[in-house]
Short mmCIF file of C-alpha atoms and ligand atoms in Angstrom, two decimals:
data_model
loop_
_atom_site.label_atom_id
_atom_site.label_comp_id
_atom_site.label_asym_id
_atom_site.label_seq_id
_atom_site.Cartn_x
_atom_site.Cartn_y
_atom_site.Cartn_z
CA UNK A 1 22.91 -6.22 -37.11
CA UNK A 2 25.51 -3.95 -38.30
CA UNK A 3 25.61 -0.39 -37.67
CA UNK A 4 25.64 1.29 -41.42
CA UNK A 5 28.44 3.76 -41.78
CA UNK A 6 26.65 6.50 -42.89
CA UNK A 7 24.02 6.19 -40.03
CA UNK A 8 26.87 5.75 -37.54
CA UNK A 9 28.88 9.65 -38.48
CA UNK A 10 25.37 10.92 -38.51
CA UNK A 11 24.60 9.76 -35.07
CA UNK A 12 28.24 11.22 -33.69
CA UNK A 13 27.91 14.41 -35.13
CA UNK A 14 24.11 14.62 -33.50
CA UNK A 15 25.29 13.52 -30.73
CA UNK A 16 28.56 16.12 -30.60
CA UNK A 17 25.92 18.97 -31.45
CA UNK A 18 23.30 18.18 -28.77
CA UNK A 19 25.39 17.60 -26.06
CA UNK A 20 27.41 20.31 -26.66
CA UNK A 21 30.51 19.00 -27.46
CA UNK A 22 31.07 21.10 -30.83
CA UNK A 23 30.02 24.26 -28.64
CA UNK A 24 32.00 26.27 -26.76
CA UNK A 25 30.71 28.00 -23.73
CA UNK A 26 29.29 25.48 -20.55
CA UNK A 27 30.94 23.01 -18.14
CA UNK A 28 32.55 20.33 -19.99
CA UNK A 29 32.05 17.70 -17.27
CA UNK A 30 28.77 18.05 -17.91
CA UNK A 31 29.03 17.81 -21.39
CA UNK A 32 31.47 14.95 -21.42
CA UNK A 33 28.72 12.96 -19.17
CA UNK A 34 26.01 13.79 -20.81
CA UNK A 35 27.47 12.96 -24.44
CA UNK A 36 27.76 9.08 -22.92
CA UNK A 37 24.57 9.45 -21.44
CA UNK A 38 22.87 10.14 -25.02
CA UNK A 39 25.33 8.07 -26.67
CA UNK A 40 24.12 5.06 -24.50
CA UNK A 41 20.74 5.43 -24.48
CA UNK A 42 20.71 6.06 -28.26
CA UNK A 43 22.74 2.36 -28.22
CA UNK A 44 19.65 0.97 -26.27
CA UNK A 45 16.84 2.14 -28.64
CA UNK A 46 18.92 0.82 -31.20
CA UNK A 47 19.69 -2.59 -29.70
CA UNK A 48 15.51 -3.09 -28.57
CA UNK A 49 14.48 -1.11 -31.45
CA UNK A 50 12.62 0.66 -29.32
CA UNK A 51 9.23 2.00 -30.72
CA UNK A 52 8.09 5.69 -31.03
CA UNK A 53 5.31 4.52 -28.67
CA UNK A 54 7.41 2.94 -25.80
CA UNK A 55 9.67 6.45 -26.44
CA UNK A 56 6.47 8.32 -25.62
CA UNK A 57 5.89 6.22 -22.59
CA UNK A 58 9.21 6.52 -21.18
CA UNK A 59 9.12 10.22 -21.98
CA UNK A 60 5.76 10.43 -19.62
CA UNK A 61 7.35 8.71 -17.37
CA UNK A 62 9.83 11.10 -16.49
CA UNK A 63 7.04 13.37 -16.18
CA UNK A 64 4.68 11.56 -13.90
CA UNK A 65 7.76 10.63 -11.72
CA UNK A 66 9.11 14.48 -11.31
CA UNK A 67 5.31 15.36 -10.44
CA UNK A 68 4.90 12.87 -7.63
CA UNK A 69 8.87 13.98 -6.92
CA UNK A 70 9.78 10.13 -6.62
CA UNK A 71 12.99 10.74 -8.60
CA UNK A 72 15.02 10.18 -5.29
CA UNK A 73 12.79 6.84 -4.90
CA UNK A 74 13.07 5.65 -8.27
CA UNK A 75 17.49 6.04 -8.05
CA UNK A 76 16.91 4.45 -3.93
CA UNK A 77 15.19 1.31 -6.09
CA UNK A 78 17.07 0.74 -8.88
CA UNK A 79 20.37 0.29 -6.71
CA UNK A 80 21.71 3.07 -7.63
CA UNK A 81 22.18 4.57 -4.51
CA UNK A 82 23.34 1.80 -2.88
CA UNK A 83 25.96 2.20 -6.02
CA UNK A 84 27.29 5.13 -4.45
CA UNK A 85 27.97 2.95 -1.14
CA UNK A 86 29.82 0.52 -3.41
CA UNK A 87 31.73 3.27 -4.94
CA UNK A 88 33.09 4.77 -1.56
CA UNK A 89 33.53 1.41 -0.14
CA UNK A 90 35.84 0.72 -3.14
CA UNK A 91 38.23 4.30 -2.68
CA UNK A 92 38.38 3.85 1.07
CA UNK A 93 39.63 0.12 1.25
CA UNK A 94 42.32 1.18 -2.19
CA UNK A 95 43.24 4.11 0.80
CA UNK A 96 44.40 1.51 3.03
CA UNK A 97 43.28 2.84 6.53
CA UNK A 98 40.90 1.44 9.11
CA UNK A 99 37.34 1.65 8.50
CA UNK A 100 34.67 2.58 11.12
CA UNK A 101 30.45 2.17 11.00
CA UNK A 102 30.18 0.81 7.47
CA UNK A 103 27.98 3.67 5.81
CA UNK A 104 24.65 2.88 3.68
CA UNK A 105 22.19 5.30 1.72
CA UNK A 106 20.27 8.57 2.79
CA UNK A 107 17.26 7.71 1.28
CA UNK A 108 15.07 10.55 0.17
CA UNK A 109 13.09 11.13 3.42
CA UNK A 110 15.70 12.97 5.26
CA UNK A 111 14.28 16.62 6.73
CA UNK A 112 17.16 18.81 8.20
CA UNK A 113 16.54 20.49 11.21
CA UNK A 114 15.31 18.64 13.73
CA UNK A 115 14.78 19.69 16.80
CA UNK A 116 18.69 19.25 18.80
CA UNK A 117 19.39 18.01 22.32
CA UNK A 118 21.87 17.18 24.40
CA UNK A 119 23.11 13.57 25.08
CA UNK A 120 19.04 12.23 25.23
CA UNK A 121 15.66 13.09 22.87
CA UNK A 122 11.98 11.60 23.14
CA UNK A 123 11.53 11.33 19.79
CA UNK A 124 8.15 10.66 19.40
CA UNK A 125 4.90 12.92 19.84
CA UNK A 126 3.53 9.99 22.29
CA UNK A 127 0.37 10.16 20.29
CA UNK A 128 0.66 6.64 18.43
CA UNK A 129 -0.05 3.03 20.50
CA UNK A 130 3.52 1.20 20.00
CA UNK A 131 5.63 -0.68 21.34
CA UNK A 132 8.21 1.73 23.37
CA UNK A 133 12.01 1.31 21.12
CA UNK A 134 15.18 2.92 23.37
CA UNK A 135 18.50 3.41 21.32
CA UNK A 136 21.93 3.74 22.66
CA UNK A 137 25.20 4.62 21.58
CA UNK A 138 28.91 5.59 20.92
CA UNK A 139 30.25 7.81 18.87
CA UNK A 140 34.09 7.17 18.51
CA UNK A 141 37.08 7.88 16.74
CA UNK A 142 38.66 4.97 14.53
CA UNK A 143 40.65 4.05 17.34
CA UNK A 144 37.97 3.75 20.02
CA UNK A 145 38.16 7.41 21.65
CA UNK A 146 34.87 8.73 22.36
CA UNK A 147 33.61 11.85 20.43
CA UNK A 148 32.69 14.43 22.45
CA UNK A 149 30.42 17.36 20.81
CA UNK A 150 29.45 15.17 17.99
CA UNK A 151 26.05 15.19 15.96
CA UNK A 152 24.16 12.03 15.75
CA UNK A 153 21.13 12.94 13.53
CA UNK A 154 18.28 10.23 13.88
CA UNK A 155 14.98 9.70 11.75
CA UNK A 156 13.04 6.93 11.48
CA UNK A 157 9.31 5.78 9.99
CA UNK A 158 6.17 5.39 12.43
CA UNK A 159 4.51 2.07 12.88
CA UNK A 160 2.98 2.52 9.37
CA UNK A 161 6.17 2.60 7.82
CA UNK A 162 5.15 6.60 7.23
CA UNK A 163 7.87 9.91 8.25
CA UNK A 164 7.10 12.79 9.50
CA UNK A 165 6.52 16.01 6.94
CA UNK A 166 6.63 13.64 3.99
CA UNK A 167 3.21 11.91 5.69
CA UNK A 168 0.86 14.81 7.01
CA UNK A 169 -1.12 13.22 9.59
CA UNK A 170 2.15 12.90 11.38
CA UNK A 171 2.85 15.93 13.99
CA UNK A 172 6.45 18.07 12.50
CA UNK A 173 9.51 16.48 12.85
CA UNK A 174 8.07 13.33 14.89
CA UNK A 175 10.26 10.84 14.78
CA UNK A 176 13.59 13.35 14.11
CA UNK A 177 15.99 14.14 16.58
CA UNK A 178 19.44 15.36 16.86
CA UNK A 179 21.26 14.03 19.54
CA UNK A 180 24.72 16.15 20.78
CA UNK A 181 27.06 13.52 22.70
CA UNK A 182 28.73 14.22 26.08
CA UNK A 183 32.31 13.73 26.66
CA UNK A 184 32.08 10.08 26.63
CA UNK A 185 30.41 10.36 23.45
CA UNK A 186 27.13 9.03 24.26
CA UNK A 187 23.60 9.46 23.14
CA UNK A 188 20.25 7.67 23.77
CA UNK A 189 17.01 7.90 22.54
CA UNK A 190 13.60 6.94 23.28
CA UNK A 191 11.39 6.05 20.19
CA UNK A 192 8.67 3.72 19.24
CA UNK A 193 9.32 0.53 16.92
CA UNK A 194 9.48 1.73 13.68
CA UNK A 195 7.65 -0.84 10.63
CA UNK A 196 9.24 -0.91 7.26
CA UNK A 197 8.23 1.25 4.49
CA UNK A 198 6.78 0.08 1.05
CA UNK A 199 6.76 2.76 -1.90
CA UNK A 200 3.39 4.62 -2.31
CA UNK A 201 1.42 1.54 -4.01
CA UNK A 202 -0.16 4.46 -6.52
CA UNK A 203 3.32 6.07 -7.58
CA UNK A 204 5.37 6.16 -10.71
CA UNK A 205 7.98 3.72 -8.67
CA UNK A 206 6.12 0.85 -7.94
CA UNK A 207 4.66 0.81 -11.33
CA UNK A 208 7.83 0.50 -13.10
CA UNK A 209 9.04 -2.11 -9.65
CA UNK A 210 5.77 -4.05 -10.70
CA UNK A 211 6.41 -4.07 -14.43
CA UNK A 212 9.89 -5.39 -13.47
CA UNK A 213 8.63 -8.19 -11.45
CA UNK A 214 9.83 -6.64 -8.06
CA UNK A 215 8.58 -5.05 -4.60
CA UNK A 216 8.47 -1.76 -3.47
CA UNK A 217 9.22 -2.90 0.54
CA UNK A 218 12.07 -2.07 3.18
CA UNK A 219 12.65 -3.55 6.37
CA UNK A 220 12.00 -1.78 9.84
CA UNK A 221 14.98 0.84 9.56
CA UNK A 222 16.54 3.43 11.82
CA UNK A 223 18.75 6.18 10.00
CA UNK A 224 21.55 7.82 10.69
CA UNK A 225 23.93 11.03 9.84
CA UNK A 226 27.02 11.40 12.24
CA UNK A 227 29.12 14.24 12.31
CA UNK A 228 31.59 15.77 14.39
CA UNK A 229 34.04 19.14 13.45
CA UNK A 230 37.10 17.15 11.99
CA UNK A 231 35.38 13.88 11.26
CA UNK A 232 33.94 12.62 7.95
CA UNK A 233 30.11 12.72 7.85
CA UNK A 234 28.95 9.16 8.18
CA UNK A 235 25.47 8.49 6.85
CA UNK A 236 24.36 5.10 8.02
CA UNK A 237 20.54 3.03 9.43
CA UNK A 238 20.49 0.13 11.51
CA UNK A 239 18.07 -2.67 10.65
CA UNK A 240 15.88 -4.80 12.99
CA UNK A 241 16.44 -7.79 13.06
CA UNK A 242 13.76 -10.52 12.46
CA UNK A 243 11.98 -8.51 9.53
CA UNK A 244 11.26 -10.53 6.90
CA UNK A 245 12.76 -7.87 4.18
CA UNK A 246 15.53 -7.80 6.12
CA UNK A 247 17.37 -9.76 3.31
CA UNK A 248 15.48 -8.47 0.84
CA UNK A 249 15.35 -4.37 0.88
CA UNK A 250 14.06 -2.99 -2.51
CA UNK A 251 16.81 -0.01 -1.76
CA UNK A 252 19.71 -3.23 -0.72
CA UNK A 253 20.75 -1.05 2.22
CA UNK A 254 21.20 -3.92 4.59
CA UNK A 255 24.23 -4.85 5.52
CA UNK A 256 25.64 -7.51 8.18
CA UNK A 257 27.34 -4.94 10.12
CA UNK A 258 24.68 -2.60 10.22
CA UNK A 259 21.87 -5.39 12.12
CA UNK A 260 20.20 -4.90 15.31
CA UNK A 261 19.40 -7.50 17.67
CA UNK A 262 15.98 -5.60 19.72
CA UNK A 263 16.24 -6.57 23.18
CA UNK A 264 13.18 -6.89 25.16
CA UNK A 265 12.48 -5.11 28.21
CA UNK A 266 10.09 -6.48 30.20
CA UNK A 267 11.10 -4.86 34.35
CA UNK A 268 9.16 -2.04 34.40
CA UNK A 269 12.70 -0.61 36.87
CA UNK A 270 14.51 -1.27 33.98
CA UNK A 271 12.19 0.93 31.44
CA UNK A 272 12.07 3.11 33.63
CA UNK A 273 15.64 3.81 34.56
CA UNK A 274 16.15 3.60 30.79
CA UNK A 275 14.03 7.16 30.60
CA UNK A 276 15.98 8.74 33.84
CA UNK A 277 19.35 8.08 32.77
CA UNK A 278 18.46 9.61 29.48
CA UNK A 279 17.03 12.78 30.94
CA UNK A 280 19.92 13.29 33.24
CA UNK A 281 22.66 12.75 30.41
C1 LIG B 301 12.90 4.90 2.89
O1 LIG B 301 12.52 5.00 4.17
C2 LIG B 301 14.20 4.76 2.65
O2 LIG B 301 15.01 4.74 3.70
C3 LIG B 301 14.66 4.63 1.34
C4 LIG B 301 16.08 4.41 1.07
C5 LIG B 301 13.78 4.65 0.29
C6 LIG B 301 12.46 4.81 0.55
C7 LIG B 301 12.02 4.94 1.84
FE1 LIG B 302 13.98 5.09 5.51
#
């Protein structure tokens, strides 16, 4: 199919107009993105002469997805987040230094102030049956120097794969801690084992996941913002090992350097010295 001549100047002159372009006034990045944007999607219709009716649907779409505000989702599922990832990767291995904690997405379940403590945190409300989950860790320069002062910002779901504030019948900020290291740059947690989460089965996501063939489903996850004055934010999860999404996360935010191995506790001394050394840190 050839594009007629006539049909093409018409189309880059609506195009210029309604993006902009010929206007002056406004941010030109903007513009300049979202004249590709229009251009692109106009090249789509074209190519699947798309019909006024799917237009319509796609058009609702938008709508139904803004109203059940799964726009964050949606970006999470289509890999587009996980773009991002691939995009910093990219610049910092072209910048030649050493790389840390490999990052990996936010999500869109992150809630910002949780309640902060200092070197330990319960983080659950005790109020769900669970297996007991501690966490430890290091927070260190890229040449192994602990990071004293720093913030290690946890959040995780419950055992129904739900989080806190996003699912009401969980108590605030259950399951979302800040952690403030020592001078050796530790932290610990106790938590409960988290399940993975699978999009609301009723949404605007896992209709269009469906219609594409695909789940809606992430492994057990833990997440993670680091940050420290002087230090690049890191935003980062660990994944449990032995899920069987583990492999095959709807939002691809696994990563081989980001697996945990859950070891099981099973001296009640141990457990229990796990708790006091974490309240006296
Ligand atoms: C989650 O818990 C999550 O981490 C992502 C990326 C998307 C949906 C739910
Ligand atoms: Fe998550």
């Amino acid at each position: 199919m050839s594009v007629n001549p006539v049909h093409q100047t018409e189309l880059e002159s609506l195009l210029a107009i309604s993006s902009g372009l010929n206007s002056t006034g406004g941010n030109d990045r903007l513009k300049n993105i979202m004249h590709q944007l229009l251009s692109d999607l106009c090249k789509t219709i074209r190519q699947f002469d798309v019909t006024d009716e799917e237009f319509w649907v796609a058009v609702n779409y938008l709508n139904e997805l803004g109203g059940r505000q799964e726009a964050a989702l949606l970006a999470a599922g289509l890999g587009l987040e996980h773009y991002l990832d691939m995009r910093a990767d990219e610049k910092e291995a072209a910048s030649g230094h050493d790389v840390g904690t490999p990052r990996t997405i936010e999500g869109p379940l992150y809630v910002a102030n949780a309640p902060l403590s200092e070197g330990f945190a319960r983080m659950d409300d005790g109020k769900e049956q669970a297996e007991t989950m501690w966490l430890q860790g290091q927070v260190t320069d890229l040449h192994g120097k602990p990071v004293a002062g720093a913030i290690v910002d946890i959040w995780h779901a419950n055992t129904l794969g739900g989080y806190s504030f996003f699912d009401q019948s969980q108590s605030e900020y259950n399951l979302r801690r800040r952690v403030r290291t020592g001078d050796d740059g530790r932290y610990a947690v106790r938590s409960i084992v988290p399940c993975g989460y699978g999009c609301p089965p009723d949404g605007p996501t896992q209709k269009l996941l469906t219609a594409m063939g695909r789940h809606g489903n992430r492994p057990a996850h833990v997440h993670f913002f680091v940050s420290a004055p002087g230090y690049k934010h890191l935003t980062t999860q660990i994944n449990l090992n032995g899920d069987e999404y583990l492999w095959d996360d709807f939002a691809f935010a696994t990563r081989a350097e980001l697996i945990a191995d859950p070891v099981k506790v099973t001296d009640p001394a141990v457990a229990q010295s796990r708790d006091l050394s974490g309240e006296h840190t």
